Coordinates of C-alpha atoms and ligand atoms in Angstrom, one line a residue:
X1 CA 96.9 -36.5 -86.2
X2 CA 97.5 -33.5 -84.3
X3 CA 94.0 -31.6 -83.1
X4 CA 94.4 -28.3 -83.6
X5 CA 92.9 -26.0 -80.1
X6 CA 91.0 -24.3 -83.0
X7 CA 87.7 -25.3 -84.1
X8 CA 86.2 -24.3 -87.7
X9 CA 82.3 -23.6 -87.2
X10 CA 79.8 -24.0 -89.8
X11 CA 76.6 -21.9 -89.4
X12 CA 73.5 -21.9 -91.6
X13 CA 72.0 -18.7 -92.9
X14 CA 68.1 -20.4 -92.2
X15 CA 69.2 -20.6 -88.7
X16 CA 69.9 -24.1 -88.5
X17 CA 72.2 -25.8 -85.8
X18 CA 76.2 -24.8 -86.5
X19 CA 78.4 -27.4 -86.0
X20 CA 82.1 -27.5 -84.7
X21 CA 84.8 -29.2 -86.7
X22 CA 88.0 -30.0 -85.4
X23 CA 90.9 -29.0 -87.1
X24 CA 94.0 -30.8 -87.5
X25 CA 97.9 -30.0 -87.8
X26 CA 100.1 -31.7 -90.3
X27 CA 104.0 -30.9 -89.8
X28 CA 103.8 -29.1 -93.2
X29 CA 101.4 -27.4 -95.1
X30 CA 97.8 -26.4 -94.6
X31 CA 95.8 -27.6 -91.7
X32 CA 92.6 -29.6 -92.4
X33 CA 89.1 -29.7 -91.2
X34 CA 88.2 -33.2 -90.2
X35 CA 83.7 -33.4 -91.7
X36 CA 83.8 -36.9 -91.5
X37 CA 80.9 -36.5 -89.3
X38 CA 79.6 -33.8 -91.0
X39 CA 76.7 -36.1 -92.4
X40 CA 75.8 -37.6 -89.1
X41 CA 75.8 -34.0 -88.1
X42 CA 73.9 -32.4 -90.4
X43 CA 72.4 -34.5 -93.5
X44 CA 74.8 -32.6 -96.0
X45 CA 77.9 -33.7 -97.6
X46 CA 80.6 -31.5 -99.2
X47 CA 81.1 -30.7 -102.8
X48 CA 84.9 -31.0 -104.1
X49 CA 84.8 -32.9 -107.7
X50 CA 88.2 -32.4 -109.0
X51 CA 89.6 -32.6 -105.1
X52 CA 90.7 -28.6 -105.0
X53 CA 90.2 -28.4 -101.5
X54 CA 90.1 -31.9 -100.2
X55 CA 92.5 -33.9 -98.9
X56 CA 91.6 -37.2 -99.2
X57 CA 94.2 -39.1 -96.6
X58 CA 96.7 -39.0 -94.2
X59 CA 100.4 -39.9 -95.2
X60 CA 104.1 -39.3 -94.4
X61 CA 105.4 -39.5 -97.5
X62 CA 105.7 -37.0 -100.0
X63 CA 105.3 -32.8 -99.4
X64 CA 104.9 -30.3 -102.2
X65 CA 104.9 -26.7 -101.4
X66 CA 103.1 -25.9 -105.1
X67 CA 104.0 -21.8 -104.4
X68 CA 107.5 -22.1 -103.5
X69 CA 107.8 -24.6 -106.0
X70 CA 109.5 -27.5 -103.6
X71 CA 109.0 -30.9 -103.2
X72 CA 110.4 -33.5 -100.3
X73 CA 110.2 -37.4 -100.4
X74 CA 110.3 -38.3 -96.6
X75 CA 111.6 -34.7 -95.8
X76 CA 114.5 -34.7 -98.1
X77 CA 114.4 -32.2 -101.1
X78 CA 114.5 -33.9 -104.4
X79 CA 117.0 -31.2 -105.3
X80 CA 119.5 -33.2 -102.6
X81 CA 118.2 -36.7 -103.7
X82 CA 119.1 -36.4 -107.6
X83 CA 122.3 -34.8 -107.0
X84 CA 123.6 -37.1 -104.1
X85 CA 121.3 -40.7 -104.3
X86 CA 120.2 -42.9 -106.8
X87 CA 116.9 -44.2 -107.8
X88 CA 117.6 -47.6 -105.5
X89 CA 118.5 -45.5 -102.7
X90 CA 115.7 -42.8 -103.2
X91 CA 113.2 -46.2 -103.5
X92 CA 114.1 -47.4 -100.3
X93 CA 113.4 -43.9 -99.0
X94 CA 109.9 -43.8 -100.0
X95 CA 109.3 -47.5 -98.8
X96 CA 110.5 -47.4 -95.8
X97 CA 111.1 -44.0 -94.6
X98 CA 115.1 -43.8 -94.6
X99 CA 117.6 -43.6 -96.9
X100 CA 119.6 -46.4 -96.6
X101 CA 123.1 -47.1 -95.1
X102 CA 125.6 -48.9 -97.6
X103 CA 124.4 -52.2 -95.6
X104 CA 121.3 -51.6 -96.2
X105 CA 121.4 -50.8 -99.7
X106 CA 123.8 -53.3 -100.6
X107 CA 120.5 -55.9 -99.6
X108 CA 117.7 -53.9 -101.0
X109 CA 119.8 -53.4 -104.8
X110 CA 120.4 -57.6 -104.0
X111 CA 116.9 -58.1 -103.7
X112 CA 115.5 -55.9 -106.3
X113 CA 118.1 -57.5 -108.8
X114 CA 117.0 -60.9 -107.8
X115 CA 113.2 -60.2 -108.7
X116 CA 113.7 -58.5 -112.3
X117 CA 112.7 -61.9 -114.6
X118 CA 109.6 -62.2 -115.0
X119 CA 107.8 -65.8 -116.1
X120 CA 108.7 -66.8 -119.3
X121 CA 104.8 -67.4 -120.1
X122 CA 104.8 -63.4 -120.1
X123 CA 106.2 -63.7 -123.7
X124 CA 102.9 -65.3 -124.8
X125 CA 100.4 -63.2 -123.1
X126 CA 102.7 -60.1 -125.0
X127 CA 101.5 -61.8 -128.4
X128 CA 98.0 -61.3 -127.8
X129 CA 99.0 -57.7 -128.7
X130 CA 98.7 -55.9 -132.1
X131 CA 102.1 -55.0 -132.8
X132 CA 101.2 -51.3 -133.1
X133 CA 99.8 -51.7 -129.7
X134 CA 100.5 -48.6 -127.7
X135 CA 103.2 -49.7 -124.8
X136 CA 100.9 -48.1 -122.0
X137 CA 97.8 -50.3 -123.4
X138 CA 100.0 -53.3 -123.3
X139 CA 101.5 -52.0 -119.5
X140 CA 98.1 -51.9 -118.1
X141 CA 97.8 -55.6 -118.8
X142 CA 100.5 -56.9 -118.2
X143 CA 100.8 -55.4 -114.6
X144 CA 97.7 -56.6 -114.0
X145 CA 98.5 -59.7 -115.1
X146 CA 101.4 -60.5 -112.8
X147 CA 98.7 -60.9 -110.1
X148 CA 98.0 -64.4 -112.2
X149 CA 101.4 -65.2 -111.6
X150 CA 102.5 -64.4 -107.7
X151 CA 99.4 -65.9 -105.4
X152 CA 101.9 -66.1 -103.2
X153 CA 102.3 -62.2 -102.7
X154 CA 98.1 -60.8 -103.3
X155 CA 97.4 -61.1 -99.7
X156 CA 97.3 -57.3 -98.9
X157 CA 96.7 -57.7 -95.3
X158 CA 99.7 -59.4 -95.1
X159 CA 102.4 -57.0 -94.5
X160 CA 105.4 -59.7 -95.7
X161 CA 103.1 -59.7 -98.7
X162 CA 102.7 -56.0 -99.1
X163 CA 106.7 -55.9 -99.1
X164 CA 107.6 -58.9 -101.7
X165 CA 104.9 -57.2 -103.6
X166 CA 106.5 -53.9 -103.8
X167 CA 109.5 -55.3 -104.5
X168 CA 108.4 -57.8 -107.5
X169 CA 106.6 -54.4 -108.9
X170 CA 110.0 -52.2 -108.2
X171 CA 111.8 -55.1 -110.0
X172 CA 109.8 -56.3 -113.2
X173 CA 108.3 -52.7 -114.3
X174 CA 111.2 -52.5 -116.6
X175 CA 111.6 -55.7 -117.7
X176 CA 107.9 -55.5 -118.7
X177 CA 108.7 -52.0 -120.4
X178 CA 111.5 -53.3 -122.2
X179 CA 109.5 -55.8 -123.4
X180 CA 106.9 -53.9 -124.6
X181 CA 109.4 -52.0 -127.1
X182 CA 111.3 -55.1 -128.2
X183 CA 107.9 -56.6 -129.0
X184 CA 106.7 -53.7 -131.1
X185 CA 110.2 -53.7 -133.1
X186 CA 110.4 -57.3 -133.7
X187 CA 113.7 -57.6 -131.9
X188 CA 114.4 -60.6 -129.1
X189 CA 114.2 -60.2 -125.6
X190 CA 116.3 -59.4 -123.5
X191 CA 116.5 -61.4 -120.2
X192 CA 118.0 -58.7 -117.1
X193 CA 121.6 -58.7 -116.0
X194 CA 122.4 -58.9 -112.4
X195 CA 126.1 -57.3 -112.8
X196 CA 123.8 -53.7 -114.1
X197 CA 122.4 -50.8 -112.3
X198 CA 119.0 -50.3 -112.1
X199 CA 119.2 -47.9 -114.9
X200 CA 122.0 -49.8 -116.9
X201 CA 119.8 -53.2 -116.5
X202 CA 117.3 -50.8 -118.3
X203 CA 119.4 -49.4 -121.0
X204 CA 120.9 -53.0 -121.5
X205 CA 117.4 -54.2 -121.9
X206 CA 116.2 -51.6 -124.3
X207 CA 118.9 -51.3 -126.7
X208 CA 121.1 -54.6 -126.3
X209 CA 120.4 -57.1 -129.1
X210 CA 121.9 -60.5 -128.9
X211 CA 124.1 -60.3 -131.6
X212 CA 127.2 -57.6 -130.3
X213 CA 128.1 -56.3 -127.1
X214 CA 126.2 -53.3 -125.8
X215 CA 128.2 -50.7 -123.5
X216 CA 126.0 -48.6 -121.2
X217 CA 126.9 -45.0 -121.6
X218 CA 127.2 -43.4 -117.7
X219 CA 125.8 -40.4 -118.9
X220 CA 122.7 -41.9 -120.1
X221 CA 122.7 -44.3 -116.8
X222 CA 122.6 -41.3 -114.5
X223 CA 120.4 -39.3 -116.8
X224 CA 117.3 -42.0 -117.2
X225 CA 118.0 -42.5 -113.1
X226 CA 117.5 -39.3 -112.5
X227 CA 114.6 -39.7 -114.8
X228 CA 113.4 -42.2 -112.5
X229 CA 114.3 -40.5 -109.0
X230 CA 112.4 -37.4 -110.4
X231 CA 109.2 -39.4 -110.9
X232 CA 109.4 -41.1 -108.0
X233 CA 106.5 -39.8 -106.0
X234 CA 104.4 -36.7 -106.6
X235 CA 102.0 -37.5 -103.4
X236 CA 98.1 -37.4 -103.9
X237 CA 98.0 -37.0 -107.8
X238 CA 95.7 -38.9 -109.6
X239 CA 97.0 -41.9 -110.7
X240 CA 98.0 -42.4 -106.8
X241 CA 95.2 -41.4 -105.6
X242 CA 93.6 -44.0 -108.4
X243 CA 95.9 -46.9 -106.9
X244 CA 94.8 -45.9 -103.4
X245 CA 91.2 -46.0 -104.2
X246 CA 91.5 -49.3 -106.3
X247 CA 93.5 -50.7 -103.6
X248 CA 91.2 -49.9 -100.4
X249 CA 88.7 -52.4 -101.9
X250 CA 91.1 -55.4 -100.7
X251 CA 92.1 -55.9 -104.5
X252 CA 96.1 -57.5 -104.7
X253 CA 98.7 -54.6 -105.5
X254 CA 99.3 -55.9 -108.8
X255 CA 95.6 -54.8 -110.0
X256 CA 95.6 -52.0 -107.8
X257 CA 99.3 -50.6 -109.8
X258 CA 97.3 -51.7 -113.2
X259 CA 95.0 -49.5 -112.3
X260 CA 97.3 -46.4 -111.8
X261 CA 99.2 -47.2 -115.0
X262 CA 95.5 -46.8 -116.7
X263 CA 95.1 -42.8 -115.1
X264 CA 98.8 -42.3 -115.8
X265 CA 98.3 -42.2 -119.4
X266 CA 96.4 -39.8 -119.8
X267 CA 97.4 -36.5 -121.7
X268 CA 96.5 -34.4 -118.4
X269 CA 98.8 -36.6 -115.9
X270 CA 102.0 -39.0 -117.1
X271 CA 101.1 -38.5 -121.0
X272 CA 102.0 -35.2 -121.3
X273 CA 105.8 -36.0 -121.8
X274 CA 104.3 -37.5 -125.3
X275 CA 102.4 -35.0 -126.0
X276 CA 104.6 -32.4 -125.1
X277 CA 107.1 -33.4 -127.4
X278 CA 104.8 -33.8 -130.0
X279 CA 103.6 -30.6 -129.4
X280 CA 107.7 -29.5 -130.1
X281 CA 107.4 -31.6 -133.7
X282 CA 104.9 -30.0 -134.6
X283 CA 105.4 -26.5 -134.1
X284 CA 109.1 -27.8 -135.7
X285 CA 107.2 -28.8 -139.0
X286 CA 105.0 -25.6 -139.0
X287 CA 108.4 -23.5 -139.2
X288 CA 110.1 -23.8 -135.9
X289 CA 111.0 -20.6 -133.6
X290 CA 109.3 -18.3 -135.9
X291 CA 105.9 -19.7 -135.6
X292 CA 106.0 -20.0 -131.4
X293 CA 104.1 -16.3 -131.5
X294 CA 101.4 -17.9 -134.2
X295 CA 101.4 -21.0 -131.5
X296 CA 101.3 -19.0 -128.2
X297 CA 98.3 -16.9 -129.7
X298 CA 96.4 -20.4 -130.5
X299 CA 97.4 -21.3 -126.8
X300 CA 95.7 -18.1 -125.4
X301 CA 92.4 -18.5 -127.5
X302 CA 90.1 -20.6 -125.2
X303 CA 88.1 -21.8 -128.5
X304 CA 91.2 -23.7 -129.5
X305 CA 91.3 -26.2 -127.1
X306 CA 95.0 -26.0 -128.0
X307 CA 97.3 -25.8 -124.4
X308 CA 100.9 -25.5 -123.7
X309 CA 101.9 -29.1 -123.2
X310 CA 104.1 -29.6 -120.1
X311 CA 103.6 -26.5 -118.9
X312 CA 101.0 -26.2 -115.6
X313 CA 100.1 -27.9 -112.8
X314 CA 97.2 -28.1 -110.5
X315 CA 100.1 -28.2 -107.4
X316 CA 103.2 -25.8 -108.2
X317 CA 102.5 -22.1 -108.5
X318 CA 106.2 -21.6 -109.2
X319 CA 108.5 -23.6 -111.2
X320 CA 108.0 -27.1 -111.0
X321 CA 111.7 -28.3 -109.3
X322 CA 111.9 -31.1 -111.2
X323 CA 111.6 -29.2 -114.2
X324 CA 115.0 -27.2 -113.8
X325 CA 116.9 -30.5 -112.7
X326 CA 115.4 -32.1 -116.3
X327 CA 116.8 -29.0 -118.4
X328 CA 120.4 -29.5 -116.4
X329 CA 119.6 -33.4 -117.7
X330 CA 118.8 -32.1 -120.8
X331 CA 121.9 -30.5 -121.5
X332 CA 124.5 -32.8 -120.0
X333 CA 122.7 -35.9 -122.7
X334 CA 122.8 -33.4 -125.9
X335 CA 126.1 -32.6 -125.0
X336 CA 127.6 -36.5 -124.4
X337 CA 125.7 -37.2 -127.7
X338 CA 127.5 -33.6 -129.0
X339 CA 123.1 -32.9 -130.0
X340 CA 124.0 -28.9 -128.1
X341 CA 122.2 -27.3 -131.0
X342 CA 119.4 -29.7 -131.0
X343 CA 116.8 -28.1 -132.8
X344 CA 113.7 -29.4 -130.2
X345 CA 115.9 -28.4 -127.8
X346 CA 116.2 -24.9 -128.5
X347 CA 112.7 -24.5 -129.5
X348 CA 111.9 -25.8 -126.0
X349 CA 114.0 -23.2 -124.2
X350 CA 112.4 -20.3 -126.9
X351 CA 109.4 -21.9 -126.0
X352 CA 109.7 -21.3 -122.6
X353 CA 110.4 -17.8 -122.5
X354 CA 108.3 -16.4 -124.5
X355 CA 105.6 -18.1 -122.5
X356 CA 107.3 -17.4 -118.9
X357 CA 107.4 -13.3 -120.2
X358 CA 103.4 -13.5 -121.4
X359 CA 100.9 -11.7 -119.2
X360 CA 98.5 -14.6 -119.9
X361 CA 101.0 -17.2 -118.6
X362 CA 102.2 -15.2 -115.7
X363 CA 98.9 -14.3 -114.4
X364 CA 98.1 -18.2 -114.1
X365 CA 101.3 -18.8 -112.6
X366 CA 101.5 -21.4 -115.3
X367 CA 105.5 -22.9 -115.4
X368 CA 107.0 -25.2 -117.1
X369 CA 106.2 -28.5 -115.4
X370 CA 109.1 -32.1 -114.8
X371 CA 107.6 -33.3 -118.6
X372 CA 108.6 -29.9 -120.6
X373 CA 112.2 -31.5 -121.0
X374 CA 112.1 -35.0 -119.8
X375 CA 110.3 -35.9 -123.5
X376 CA 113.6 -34.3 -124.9
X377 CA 116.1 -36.6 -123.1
X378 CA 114.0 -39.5 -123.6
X379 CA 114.4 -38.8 -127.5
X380 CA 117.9 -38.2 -126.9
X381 CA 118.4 -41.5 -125.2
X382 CA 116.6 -43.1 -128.1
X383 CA 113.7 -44.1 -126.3
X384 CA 110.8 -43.7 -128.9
X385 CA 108.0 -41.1 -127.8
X386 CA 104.9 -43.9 -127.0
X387 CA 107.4 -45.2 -124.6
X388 CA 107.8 -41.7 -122.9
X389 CA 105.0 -42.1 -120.4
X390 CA 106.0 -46.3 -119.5
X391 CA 108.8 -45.0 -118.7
X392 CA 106.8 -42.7 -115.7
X393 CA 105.2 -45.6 -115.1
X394 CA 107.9 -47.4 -114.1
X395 CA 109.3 -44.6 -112.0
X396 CA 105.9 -43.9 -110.0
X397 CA 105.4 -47.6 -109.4
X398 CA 107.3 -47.5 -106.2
X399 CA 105.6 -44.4 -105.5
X400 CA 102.5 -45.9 -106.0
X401 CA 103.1 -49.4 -103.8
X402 CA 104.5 -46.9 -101.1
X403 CA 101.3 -44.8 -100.7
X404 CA 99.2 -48.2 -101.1
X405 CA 101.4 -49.6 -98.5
X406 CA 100.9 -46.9 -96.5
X407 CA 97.0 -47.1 -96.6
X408 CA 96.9 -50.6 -95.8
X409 CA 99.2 -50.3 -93.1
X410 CA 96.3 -47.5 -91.3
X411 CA 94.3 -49.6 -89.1
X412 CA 92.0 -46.7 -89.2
X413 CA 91.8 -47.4 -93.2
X414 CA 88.4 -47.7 -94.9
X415 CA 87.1 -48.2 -98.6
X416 CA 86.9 -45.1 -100.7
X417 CA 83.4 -44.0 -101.2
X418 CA 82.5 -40.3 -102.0
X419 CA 79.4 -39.6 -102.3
X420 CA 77.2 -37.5 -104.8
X421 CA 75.2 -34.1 -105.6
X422 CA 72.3 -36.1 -107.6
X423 CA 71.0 -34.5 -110.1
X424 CA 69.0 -36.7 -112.2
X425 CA 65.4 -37.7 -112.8
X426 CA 62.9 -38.3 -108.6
X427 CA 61.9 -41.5 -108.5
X428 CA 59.6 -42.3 -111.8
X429 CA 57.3 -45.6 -112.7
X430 CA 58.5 -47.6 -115.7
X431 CA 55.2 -47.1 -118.5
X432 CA 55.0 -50.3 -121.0
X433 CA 57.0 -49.8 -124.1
X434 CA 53.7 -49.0 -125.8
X435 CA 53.2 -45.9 -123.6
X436 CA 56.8 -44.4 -124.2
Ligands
LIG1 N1 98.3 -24.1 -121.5 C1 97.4 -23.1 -121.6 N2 96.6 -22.8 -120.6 C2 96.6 -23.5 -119.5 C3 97.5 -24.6 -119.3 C4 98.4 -24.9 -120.4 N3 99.2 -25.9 -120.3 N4 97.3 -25.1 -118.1 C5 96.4 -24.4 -117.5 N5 96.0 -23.4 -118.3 C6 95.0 -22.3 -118.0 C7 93.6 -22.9 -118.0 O1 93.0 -22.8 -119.3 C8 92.9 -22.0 -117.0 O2 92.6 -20.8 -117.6 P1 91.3 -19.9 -117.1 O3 91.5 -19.6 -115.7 O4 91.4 -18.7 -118.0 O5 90.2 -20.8 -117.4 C9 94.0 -21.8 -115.9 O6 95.2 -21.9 -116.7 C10 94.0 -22.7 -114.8 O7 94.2 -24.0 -115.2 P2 93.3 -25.3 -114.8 O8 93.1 -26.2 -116.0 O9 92.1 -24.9 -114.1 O10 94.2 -26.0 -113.8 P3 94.2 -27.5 -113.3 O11 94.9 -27.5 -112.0 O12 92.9 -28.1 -113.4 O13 95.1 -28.2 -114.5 C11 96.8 -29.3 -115.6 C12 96.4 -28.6 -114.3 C13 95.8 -30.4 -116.0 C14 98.2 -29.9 -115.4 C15 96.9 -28.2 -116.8 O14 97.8 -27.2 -116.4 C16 97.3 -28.8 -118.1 O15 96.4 -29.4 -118.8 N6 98.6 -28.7 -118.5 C17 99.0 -29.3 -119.8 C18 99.2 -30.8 -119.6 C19 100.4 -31.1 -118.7 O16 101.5 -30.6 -119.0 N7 100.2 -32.0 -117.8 C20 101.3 -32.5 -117.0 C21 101.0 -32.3 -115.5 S1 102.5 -32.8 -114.6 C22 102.4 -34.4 -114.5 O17 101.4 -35.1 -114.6 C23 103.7 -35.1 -114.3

């Protein structure tokens, strides 16, 4: 960290003692103010629930400039990465800090490929499942189940562990996803193929059956790994910042990605892709375009508790980047499937500007975020909609193991542990239960 010649000072309008904090400089972005000794200093802590001013670590990974709407893995703007690397390539990036070389990523695919079966005794844990189970309830135990299954790599503080880890993770997530969806159709699964892409291996997994041939369509290959590549990493968001708390307690990566597959669901993080789309059928089944003005007013009235799903973010200010490589995405899988007047489709891009021309929208700088359009490919693909936010998972997981890696690697690393405005009952005496 670099220390800033500029100090912030905190002075106290009783009087008391101000205190100096240093401030440091990042290569990008806003500086901090280091008040880890803020306590020792002065008794007090800070107050930041929801993080909107704190930045809770160090790391070297991924920027986002939220107001001009840009985002870099390792310095390289995602814009450059989609169009020119695949998911493999843009993997290796995050992991270890450089795209690779075609030596280099002739070994890391070979590895990766090598790692993608997971123990046939997999299959019977699975069965424990309701067959209506949603995938990201059966995804949070199964990835924390592979730490049953690989004592070999659960050693954190072992870097050659951290790496097969990250690997194993990078590897199985979609054999594990696939499984999920063949299990809730009934169909057999499908072990990997080594002669696939990531991506293809993927589609191969999904939609093969045993009984024909299954050709993987390019288009969809490059349109699900640019699905992957643009889910990635998305720095300190919360299911990373989830994995990196779970993780500074020692726990084994597989538990600590479990844990970040559990936040991801939710409708505020990786589930909006569901809901979004959901949001599309149902404004569909009300009466399509026409009603977006009846929807938009609903959106607007703060007693609804209704919102504009996949549009917002607590980051970008400005069009999320991802969101405009999706739509391209978008368009290039309706047209291969020859879906161009796909009715969700259009009512997404209505949708959109309506809500991009409304004063309330605009004054929030609320934009269509990277899961606006990535719910409409999925469909497109035929990936069904409960699968939609797996699907993230299995993207973020190397973004995930590459910020725990990360932590771990910090000597100067220490358990998470904020602390707390209390604001319940003093201290009280327990009266006997006749007294109460
Ligand atoms: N629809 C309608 N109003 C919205 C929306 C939305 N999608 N998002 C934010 N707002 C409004 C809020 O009501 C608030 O209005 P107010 O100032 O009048 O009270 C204002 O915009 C600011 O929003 P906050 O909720 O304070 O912003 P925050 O940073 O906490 O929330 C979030 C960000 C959770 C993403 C929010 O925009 C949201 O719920 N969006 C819909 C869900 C979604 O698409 N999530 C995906 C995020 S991207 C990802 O995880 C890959």
């Amino acid at each position: 960290m670099k220390a800033s010649d500029t100090k912030a000072t905190l002075s106290f309008s009783n009087g008391g003692q101000p205190v100096d904090l240093p401030i440091y400089k990042g290569t990008l972005g806003p500086d901090v103010i280091d008040i880890r000794k803020l306590y020792a200093q002065t008794g007090m802590f800070t107050y930041d629930p929801g993080f909107m001013s704190t930045a809770s670590c160090e790391s070297a990974i991924t920027y986002i400039d939220g107001d001009k709407g840009e985002l870099l893995y390792r310095g390289y703007p995602i814009e450059q990465l989609a169009t020119n690397c695949d998911f493999l390539e843009t993997c290796h990036l995050l992991l270890y800090g450089e795209l690779p070389n075609a030596g280099q990523k002739a070994k890391f695919t070979d590895t990766v490929t090598h790692h993608t079966m997971v123990n046939e005794q997999m299959q019977f844990f699975l069965r424990g499942f309701r067959r209506d189970a949603h995938p990201m309830a059966i995804m949070t135990g199964l990835v924390g189940a592979l730490s049953a299954f690989y004592h070999d790599s659960t050693d954190i503080t072992n870097p050659k562990h951290r790496e097969i880890a990250a690997v194993r993770l990078i590897a199985k997530m979609p054999t594990l996803v696939a499984m999920a969806y063949k299990y809730t159709v009934g169909q057999p699964y499908m072990y990997p193929r080594n002669d696939l892409s990531y991506a293809g291996n993927f589609l191969h997994m999904m939609f093969a059956t045993p009984c024909e041939e299954y050709k993987v369509s390019p288009v969809l290959e490059r349109a699900l790994d640019r699905i992957f590549i643009l889910h990635a990493d998305h720095e300190q968001n919360a299911s990373t910042s989830t994995v990196r708390l779970c993780g500074s307690s020692g726990t084994n990566p597989f538990a600590a990605i479990a844990a970040g597959v559990a936040c991801l669901w939710g409708p505020a993080h990786g589930g909006a892709n569901e809901a979004a789309l959901n949001m599309l059928y149902d404004i569909q089944k009300a009466g399509g375009v026409d009603k977006i003005g009846e929807f938009i007013k609903q959106v607007k009235d703060k007693n609804s508790n209704v919102k504009l799903m996949g549009f917002g973010h607590r980051v970008y200010k400005n069009y999320d980047p991802r969101a405009k490589l999706m739509q391209e995405t978008c368009r290039e899988v309706l047209g291969e499937l020859g879906l161009e007047n796909d009715p969700l489709f259009k009512l997404a891009m209505a949708l959109e500007k309506i809500a991009l021309e409304d004063e309330y929208f605009v004054s929030r700088k609320l934009y269509p975020n990277v899961d606006f359009y990535s719910g409409i490919v999925q469909r497109a693909i035929g990936i069904p909609v409960p699968l939609f936010t797996a699907i993230f998972a299995l993207a973020r997981t190397v973004g995930w193991i590459a910020q725990l890696n990360e932590m771990i690697g910090d000597p100067d690393y220490k358990i998470g542990r904020p602390r707390q405005l209390f604001e319940g009952s003093p201290k009280r005496d327990v009266k006997p239960i006749s007294a109460r």
